[in-house]
XYZ file of C-alpha atoms in Angstrom:
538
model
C 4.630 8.054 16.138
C 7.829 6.402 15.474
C 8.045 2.650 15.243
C 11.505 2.483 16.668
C 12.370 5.463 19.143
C 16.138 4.404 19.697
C 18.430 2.164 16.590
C 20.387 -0.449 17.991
C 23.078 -1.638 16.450
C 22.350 -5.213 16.420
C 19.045 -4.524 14.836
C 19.707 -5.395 10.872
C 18.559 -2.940 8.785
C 16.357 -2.629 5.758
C 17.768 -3.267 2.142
C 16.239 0.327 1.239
C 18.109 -0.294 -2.356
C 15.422 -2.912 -2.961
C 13.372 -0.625 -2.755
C 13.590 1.056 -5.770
C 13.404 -1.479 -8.032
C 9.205 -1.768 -7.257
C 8.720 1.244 -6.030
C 6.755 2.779 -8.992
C 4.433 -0.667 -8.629
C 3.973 -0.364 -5.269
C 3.629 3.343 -4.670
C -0.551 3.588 -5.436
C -0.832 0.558 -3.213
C 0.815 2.088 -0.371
C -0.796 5.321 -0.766
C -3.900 3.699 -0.305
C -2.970 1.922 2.755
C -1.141 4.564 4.088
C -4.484 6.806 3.771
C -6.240 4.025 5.876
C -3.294 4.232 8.185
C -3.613 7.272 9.135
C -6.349 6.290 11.582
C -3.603 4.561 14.038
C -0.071 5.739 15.473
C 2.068 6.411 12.469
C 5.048 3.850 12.465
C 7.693 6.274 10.595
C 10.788 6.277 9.681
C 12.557 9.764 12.034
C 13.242 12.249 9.682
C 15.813 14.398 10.318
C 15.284 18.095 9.109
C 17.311 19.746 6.697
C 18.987 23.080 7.677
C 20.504 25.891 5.497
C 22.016 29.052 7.768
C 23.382 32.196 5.353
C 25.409 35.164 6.388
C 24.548 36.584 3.339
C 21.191 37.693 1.271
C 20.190 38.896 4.814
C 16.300 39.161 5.916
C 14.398 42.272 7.323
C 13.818 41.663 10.755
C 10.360 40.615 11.514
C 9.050 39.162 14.912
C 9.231 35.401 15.393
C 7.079 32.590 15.591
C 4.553 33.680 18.604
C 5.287 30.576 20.560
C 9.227 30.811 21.230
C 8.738 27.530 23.600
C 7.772 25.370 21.188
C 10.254 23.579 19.304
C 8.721 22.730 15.751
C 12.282 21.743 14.146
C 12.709 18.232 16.386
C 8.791 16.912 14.383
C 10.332 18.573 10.429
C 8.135 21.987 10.816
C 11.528 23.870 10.290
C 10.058 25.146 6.913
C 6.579 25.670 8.284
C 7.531 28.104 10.592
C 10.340 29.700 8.547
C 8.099 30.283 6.124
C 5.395 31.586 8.495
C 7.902 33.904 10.494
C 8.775 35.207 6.452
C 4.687 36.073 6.252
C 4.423 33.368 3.724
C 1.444 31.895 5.325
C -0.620 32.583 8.263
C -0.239 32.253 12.231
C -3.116 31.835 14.978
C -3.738 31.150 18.391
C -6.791 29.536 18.091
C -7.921 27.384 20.709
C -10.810 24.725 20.934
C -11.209 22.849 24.440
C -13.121 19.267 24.800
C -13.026 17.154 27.831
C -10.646 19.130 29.560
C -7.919 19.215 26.454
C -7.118 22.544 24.755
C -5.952 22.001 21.126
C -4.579 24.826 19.790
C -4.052 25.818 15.346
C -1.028 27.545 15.651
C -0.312 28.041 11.915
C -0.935 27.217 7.979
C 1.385 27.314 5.075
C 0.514 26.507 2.014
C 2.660 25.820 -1.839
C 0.787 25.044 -4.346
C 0.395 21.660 -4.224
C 0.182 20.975 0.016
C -1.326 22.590 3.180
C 0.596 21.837 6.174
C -1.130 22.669 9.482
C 0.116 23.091 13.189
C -0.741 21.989 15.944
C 0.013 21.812 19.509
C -1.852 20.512 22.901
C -1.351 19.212 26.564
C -1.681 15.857 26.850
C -3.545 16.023 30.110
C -1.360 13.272 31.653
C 2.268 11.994 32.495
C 3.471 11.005 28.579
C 6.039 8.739 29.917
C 3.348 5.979 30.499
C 2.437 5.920 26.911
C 4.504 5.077 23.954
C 2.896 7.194 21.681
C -0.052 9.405 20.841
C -2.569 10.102 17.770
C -5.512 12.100 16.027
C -7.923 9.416 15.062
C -9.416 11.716 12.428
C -8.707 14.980 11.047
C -10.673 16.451 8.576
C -10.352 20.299 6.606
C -13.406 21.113 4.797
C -13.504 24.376 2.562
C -15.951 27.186 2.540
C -17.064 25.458 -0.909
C -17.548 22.113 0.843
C -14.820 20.021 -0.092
C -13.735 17.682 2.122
C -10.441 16.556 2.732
C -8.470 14.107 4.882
C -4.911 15.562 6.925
C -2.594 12.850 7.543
C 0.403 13.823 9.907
C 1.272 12.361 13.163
C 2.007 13.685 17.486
C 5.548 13.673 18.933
C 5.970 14.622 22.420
C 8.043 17.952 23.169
C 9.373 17.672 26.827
C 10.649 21.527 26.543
C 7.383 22.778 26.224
C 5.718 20.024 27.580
C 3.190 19.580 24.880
C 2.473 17.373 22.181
C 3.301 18.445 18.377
C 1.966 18.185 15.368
C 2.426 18.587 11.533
C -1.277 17.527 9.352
C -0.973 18.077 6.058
C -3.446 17.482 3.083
C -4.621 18.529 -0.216
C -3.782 22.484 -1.263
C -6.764 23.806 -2.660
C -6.156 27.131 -1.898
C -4.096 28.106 -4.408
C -3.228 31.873 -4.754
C -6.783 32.018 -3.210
C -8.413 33.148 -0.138
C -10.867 30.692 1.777
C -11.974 29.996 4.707
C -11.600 26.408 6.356
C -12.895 24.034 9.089
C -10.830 21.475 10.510
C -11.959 18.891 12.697
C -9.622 17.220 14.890
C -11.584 13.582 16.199
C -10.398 11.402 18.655
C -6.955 11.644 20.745
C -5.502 8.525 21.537
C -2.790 7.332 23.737
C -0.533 4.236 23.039
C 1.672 1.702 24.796
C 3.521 -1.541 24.501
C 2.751 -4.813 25.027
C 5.509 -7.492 25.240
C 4.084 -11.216 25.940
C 6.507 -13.976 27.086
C 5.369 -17.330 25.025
C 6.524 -20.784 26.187
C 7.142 -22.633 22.696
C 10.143 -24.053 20.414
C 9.447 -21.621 18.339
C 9.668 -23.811 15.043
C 8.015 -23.947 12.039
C 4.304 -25.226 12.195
C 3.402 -24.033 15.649
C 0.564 -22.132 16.537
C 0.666 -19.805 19.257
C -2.182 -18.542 21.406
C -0.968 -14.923 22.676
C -4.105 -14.471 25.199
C -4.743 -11.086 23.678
C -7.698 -9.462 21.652
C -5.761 -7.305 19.249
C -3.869 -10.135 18.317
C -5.081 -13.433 19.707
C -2.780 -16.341 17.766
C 0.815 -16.652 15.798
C 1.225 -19.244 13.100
C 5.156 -19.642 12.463
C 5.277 -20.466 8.747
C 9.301 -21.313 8.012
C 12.493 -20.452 9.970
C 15.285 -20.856 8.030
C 19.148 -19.824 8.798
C 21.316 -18.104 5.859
C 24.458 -16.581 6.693
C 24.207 -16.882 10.474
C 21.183 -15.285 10.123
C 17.500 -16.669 11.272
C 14.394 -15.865 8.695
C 10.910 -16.441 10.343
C 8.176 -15.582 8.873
C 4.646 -16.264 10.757
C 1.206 -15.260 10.260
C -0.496 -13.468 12.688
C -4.672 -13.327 13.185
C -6.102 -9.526 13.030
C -8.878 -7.598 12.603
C -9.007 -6.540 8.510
C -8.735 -2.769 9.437
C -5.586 -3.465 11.201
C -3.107 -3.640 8.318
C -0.544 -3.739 10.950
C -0.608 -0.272 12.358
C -0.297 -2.365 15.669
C 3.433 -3.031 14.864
C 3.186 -6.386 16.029
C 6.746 -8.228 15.959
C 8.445 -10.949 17.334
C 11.359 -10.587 19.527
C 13.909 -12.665 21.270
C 15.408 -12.557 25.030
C 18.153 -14.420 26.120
C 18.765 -13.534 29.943
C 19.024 -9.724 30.147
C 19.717 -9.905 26.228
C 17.106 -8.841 23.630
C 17.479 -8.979 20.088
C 15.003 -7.114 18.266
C 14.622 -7.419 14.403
C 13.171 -4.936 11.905
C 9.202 -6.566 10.799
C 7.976 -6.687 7.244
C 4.356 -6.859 6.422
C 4.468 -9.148 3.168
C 1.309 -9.067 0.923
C -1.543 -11.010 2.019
C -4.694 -12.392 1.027
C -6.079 -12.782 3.818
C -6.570 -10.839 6.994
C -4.021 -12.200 8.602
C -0.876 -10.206 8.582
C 2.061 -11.937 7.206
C 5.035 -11.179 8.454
C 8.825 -11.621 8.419
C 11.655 -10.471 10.449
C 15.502 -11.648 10.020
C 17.208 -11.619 12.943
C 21.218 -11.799 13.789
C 21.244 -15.016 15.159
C 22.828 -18.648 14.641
C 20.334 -21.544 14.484
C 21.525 -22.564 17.725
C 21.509 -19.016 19.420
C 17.290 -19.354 18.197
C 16.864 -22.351 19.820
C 18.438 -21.003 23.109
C 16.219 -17.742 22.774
C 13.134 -17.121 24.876
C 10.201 -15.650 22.326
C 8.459 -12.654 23.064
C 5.195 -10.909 20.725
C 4.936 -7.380 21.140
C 2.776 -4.701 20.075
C 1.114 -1.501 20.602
C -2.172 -1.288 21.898
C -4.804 2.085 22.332
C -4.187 2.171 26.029
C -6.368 5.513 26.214
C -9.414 7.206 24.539
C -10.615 10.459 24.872
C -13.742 11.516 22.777
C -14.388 14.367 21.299
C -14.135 16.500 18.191
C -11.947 19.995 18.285
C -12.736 22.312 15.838
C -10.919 25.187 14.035
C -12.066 28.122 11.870
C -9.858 29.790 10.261
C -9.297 32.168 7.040
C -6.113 31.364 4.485
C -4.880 33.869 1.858
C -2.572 31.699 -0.743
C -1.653 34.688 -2.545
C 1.729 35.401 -0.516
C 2.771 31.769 -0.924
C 2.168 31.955 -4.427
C 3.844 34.808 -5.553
C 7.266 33.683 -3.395
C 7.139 29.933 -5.525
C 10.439 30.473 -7.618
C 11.225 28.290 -10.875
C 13.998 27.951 -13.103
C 14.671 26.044 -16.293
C 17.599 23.490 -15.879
C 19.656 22.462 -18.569
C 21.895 19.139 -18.460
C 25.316 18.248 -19.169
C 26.318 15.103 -21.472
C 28.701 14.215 -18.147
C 25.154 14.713 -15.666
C 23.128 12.442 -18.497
C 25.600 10.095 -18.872
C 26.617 9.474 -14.810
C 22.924 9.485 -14.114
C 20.683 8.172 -16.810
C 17.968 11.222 -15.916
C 17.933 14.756 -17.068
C 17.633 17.958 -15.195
C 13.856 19.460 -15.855
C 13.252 22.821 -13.560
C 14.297 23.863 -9.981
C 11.510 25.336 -8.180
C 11.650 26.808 -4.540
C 8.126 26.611 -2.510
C 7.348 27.737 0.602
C 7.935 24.579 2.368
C 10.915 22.394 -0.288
C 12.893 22.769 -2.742
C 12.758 20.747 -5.825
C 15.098 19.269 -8.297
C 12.844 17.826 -10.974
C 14.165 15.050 -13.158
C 13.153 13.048 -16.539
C 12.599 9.473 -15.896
C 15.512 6.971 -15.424
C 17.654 4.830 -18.583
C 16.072 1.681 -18.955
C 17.109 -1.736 -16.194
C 19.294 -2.762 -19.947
C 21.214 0.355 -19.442
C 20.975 0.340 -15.300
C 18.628 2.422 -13.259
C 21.080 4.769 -11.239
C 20.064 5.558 -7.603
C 22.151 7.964 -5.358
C 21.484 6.946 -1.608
C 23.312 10.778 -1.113
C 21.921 13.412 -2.029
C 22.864 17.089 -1.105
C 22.128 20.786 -2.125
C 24.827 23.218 -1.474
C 23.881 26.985 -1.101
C 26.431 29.475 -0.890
C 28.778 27.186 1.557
C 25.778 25.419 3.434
C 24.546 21.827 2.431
C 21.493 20.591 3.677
C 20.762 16.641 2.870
C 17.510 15.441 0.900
C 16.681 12.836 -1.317
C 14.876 11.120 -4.594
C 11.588 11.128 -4.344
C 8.395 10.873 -6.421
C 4.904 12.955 -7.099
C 1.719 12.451 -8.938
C -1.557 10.580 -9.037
C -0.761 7.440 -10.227
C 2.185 5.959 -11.861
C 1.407 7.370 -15.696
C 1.751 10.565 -13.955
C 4.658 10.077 -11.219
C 6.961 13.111 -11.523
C 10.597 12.049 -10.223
C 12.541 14.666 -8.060
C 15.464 15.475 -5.613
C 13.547 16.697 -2.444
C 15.214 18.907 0.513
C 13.725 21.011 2.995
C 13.438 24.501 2.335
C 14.240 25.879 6.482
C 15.478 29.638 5.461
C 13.441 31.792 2.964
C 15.098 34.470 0.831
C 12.968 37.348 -0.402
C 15.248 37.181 -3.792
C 16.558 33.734 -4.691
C 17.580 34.247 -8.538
C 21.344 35.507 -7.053
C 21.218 32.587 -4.623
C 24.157 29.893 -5.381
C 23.188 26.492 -5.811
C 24.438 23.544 -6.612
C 23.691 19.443 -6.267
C 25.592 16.721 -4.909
C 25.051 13.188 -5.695
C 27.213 10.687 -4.089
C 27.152 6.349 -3.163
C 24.945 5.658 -6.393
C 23.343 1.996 -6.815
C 23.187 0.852 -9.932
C 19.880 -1.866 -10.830
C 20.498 -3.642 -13.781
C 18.781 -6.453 -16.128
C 20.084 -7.553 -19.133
C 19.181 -10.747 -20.316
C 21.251 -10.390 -24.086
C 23.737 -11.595 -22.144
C 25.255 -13.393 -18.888
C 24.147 -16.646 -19.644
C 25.162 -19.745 -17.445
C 24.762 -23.289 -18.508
C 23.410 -25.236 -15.943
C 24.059 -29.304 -15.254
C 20.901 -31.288 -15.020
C 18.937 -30.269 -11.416
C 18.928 -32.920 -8.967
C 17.880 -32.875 -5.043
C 22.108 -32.624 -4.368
C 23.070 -29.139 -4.288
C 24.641 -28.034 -7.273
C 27.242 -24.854 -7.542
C 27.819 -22.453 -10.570
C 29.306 -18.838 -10.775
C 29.249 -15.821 -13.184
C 31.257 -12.956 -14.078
C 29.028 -10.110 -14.425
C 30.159 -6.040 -14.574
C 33.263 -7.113 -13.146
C 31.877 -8.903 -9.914
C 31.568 -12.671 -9.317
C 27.834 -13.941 -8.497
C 27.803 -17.637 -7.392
C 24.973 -19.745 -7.755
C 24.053 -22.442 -5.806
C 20.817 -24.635 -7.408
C 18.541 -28.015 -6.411
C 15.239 -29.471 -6.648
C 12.354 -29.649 -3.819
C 10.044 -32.253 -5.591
C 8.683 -31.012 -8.954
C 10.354 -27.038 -8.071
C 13.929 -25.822 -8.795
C 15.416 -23.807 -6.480
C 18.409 -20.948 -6.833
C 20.283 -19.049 -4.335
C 22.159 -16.203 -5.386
C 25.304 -14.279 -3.696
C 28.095 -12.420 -4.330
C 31.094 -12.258 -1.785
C 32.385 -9.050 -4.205
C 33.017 -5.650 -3.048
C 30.408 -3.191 -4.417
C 28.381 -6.129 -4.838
C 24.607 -5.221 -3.462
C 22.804 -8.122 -4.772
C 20.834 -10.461 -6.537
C 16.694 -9.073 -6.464
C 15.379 -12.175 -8.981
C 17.149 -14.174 -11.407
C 15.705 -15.232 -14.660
C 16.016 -18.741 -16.158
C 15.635 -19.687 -20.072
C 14.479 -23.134 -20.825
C 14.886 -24.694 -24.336
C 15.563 -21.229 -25.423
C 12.439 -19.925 -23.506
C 12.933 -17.405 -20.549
C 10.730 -17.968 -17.468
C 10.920 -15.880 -13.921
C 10.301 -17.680 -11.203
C 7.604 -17.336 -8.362
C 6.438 -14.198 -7.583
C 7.166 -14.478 -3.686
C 6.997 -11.209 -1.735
C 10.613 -10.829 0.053
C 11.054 -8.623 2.890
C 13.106 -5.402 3.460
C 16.027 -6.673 5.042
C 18.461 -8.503 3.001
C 20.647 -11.818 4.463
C 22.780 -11.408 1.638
C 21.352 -14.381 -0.353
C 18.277 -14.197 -3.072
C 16.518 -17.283 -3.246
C 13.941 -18.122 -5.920
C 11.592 -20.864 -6.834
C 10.991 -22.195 -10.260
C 7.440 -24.150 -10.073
C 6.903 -27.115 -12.535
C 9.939 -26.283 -15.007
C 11.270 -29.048 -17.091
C 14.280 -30.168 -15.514
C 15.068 -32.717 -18.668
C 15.088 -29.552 -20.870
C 18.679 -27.199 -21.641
C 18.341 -24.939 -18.623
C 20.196 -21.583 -18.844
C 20.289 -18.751 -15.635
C 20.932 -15.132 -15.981
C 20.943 -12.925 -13.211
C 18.271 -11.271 -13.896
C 17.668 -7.948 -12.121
C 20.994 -7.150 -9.680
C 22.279 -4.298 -8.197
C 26.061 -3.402 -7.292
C 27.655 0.626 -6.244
C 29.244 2.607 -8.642
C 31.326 5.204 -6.467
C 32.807 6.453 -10.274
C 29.186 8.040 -10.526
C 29.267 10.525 -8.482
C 28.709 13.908 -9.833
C 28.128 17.493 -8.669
C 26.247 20.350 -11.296
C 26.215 24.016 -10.416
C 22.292 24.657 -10.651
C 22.639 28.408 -10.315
């Protein structure tokens, strides 16, 4: 279930560039949670699919996926049922009925490494009352035993009327055959809650929202930067919750609302801590009404559906195509990574990449990323695979949605375009700074050709910096580092959220402000629009 069903334009919008800079760190953590997740309505990010159409390298004709009313392409099962109408895979009409709801397995594909299922169902009821709908549980267990859990998520399809679903989990099938049970628990229907709350909304107040799921707000800080307001609050929950609630603040001024994208910082405790920036002036905040909303399980309907079903991974297996890449001095040097292998699955098609240059050199992101076959591009993107980060694999992703019998003639050839450079170098881009006083105090840098301006001060015993850059191409400051009598120190570890106001701030606890203070900018990002680069593949 998406978290946001329509983008406005006044929303702000996640720094996803900061993103990459921890994203190694935080990747086992938030596979973890997202396992526990799974549970609850999926808050996701929509996910446009891919599409390649050829005139060329033209298929037999073979019939089409059974149910031609169903519209797998608007949930990303383009490549399921390509691959399934390209007998890569298999496709059922198995039906299991429980408290008056028919659930129906309409088909399995499998590559290697993932087994994505399908599934389809009435909802029973009139899905504009709810703003979502889930699977508590799903389950596949294996004619050995195994057990695995299927994560995936329900859309609503108003052409067919039904709701639509892609699970996926674990492939052990292999080039196998095997025969499978999946157990569907639970199907749950959401909606929103939006509470009015009569308060100043300012830091230290404690709100009581009248509500079990969430029954009180603490507002920790708001703080205005660049006509922006920061709040971040604290909000009481239940420890499974981990937010899958979406619980957000959101302001109403007359017929005006102004929504802002929420972050769920680390905590430790089970409270969620949250913060949201929102486009608004310190005065335009105090003039706001407040409003908490959420989503809350509005039905329940009990039951377990269950599927048998036989899978033969031998088709799947023997279409998987791989070729070794080589790379270019040009690629190597414009990127930092080299090309590994290109292999075509079933259900994606895979770039595979070396690591990244070091943050000394610059860690090169492109936020564009595009295959071309033939005279077709579909979009994609970097991505990463692998138990664990001593095993993370880092790849160019896109969705396989046509299958070709015989891809080794088949064209291809990758685009990467608006690349964000990450950088740290602390052997140079040193700044003097004057001795720290409660005043504010201003300082600027020349670094890679843009100008970073600093402005510093004292809270009690703490120094504090802010960091911004009015430059073009300039995409920020993540966390500066300071030396100290020669010594370099970082400051507080303080978890920042995903949308950016355009200034870093950091905190220095208990540094010795008498001592010869230097700042670098420690780890920065800007766009590089001279690394763009396209390789012929094949």
């Amino acid at each position: 279930m998406s978290r946001y069903f329509e983008k406005e334009q006044h929303i702000p919008q996640p720094e996803y560039d900061a993103m990459w800079v921890n994203i190694e760190q935080e990747a086992t953590k938030r596979k973890a949670t997202l396992q526990q997740s799974q549970e609850a309505p999926m808050h996701r990010t929509k996910i446009v699919p891919a599409s390649i159409v050829f005139s060329c390298f033209l298929l037999i004709a073979i019939p089409v996926f059974a149910s031609v009313t169903i519209n797998w392409d608007r949930i990303g099962g383009r490549s399921v049922t390509n691959a399934i109408n390209n007998g890569i895979g298999q496709r059922y009409d198995l039906k299991a009925t429980n408290a008056g709801i028919t659930m129906n397995l309409n088909g399995v594909v499998t590559d290697g490494e993932k087994m994505k299922m399908l599934i389809s169902l009435d909802p029973g009821t009139d899905p504009s009352s709810y703003i979502g709908f889930a699977i508590e549980k799903t389950m596949v267990t294996s004619n050995s035993n195994n057990k695995e859990r299927a994560h995936g998520y329900l859309n609503y399809d108003p052409k067919s009327k039904k709701l639509l679903g892609i699970y996926e989990t674990v492939d052990t099938l292999k080039d196998r055959k095997k025969n499978y049970t999946l157990e569907a628990q639970n199907l749950i229907f959401y909606r929103n809650q939006d509470i009015p709350l009569k308060t100043n909304h300012q830091a230290g107040d404690t709100l009581v929202t009248g509500t079990k799921q969430y029954p009180n707000i603490y507002i920790e800080s708001v703080r205005q930067t660049n006509n922006k307001t920061v709040v971040r609050f604290r909000v009481a929950a239940a420890p499974s919750d981990l937010g899958r609630g979406n619980p957000h603040l959101v302001m109403k001024v007359g017929d005006k609302e102004i929504d802002a994208i929420p972050t769920i910082l680390p905590s430790d405790s089970p409270e969620l801590h949250i913060e949201q920036v929102f486009n608004m002036t310190a005065q335009d905040w105090r003039k706001a009404n407040l409003h908490f909303c959420y989503i809350e399980e509005a039905k329940r309907i009990e039951g377990t559906w269950k599927f048998e079903f036989e899978a033969d991974g031998k088709k799947a297996s023997e279409a998987i195509y791989s070729k070794k890449l080589h790379s270019s001095a040009e690629f190597r040097e414009n990127t930092g990574a080299t090309l590994d292998q290109l292999i075509i699955t079933p259900l994606d098609i895979e770039i595979l990449v070396t690591e990244r240059d070091s943050l000394k050199k610059g860690n090169v992101h492109y936020k564009t990323a595009q295959l071309v076959i033939g005279d077709k591009k579909i979009n994609g993107g970097w991505n990463l695979k692998g138990a664990g980060p001593e095993n993370y694999q880092h790849l160019y992703q896109f969705e396989s949605s046509e299958w070709y019998k015989d891809w080794s003639d088949v064209p291809m050839k990758l685009i990467l375009k608006d690349a964000v450079i990450q950088k740290r170098d602390t052997s140079k881009n040193w700044i003097t700074l004057h001795k720290p006083k409660e005043e504010k105090q201003f300082a600027e840098l020349n670094v890679d050709g843009y100008q970073i301006d600093f402005t510093y001060y004292t809270e009690g015993k703490d120094l504090i910096v802010e960091s911004k850059s009015v430059s073009p191409g300039f995409k920020g400051v993540n966390q500066t580092t300071m030396r100290i009598n020669d010594k370099e120190v970082v400051p507080e570890i303080i978890a920042k959220g995903m949308v950016s106001t355009g200034v870093n701030v950091d905190r220095y606890k208990d540094i010795e402000l008498d001592g010869k203070l230097e700042l670098n900018p420690g780890l920065y990002k800007y766009s590089d629009p001279g690394r763009n680069i396209e390789v012929v593949l094949k």
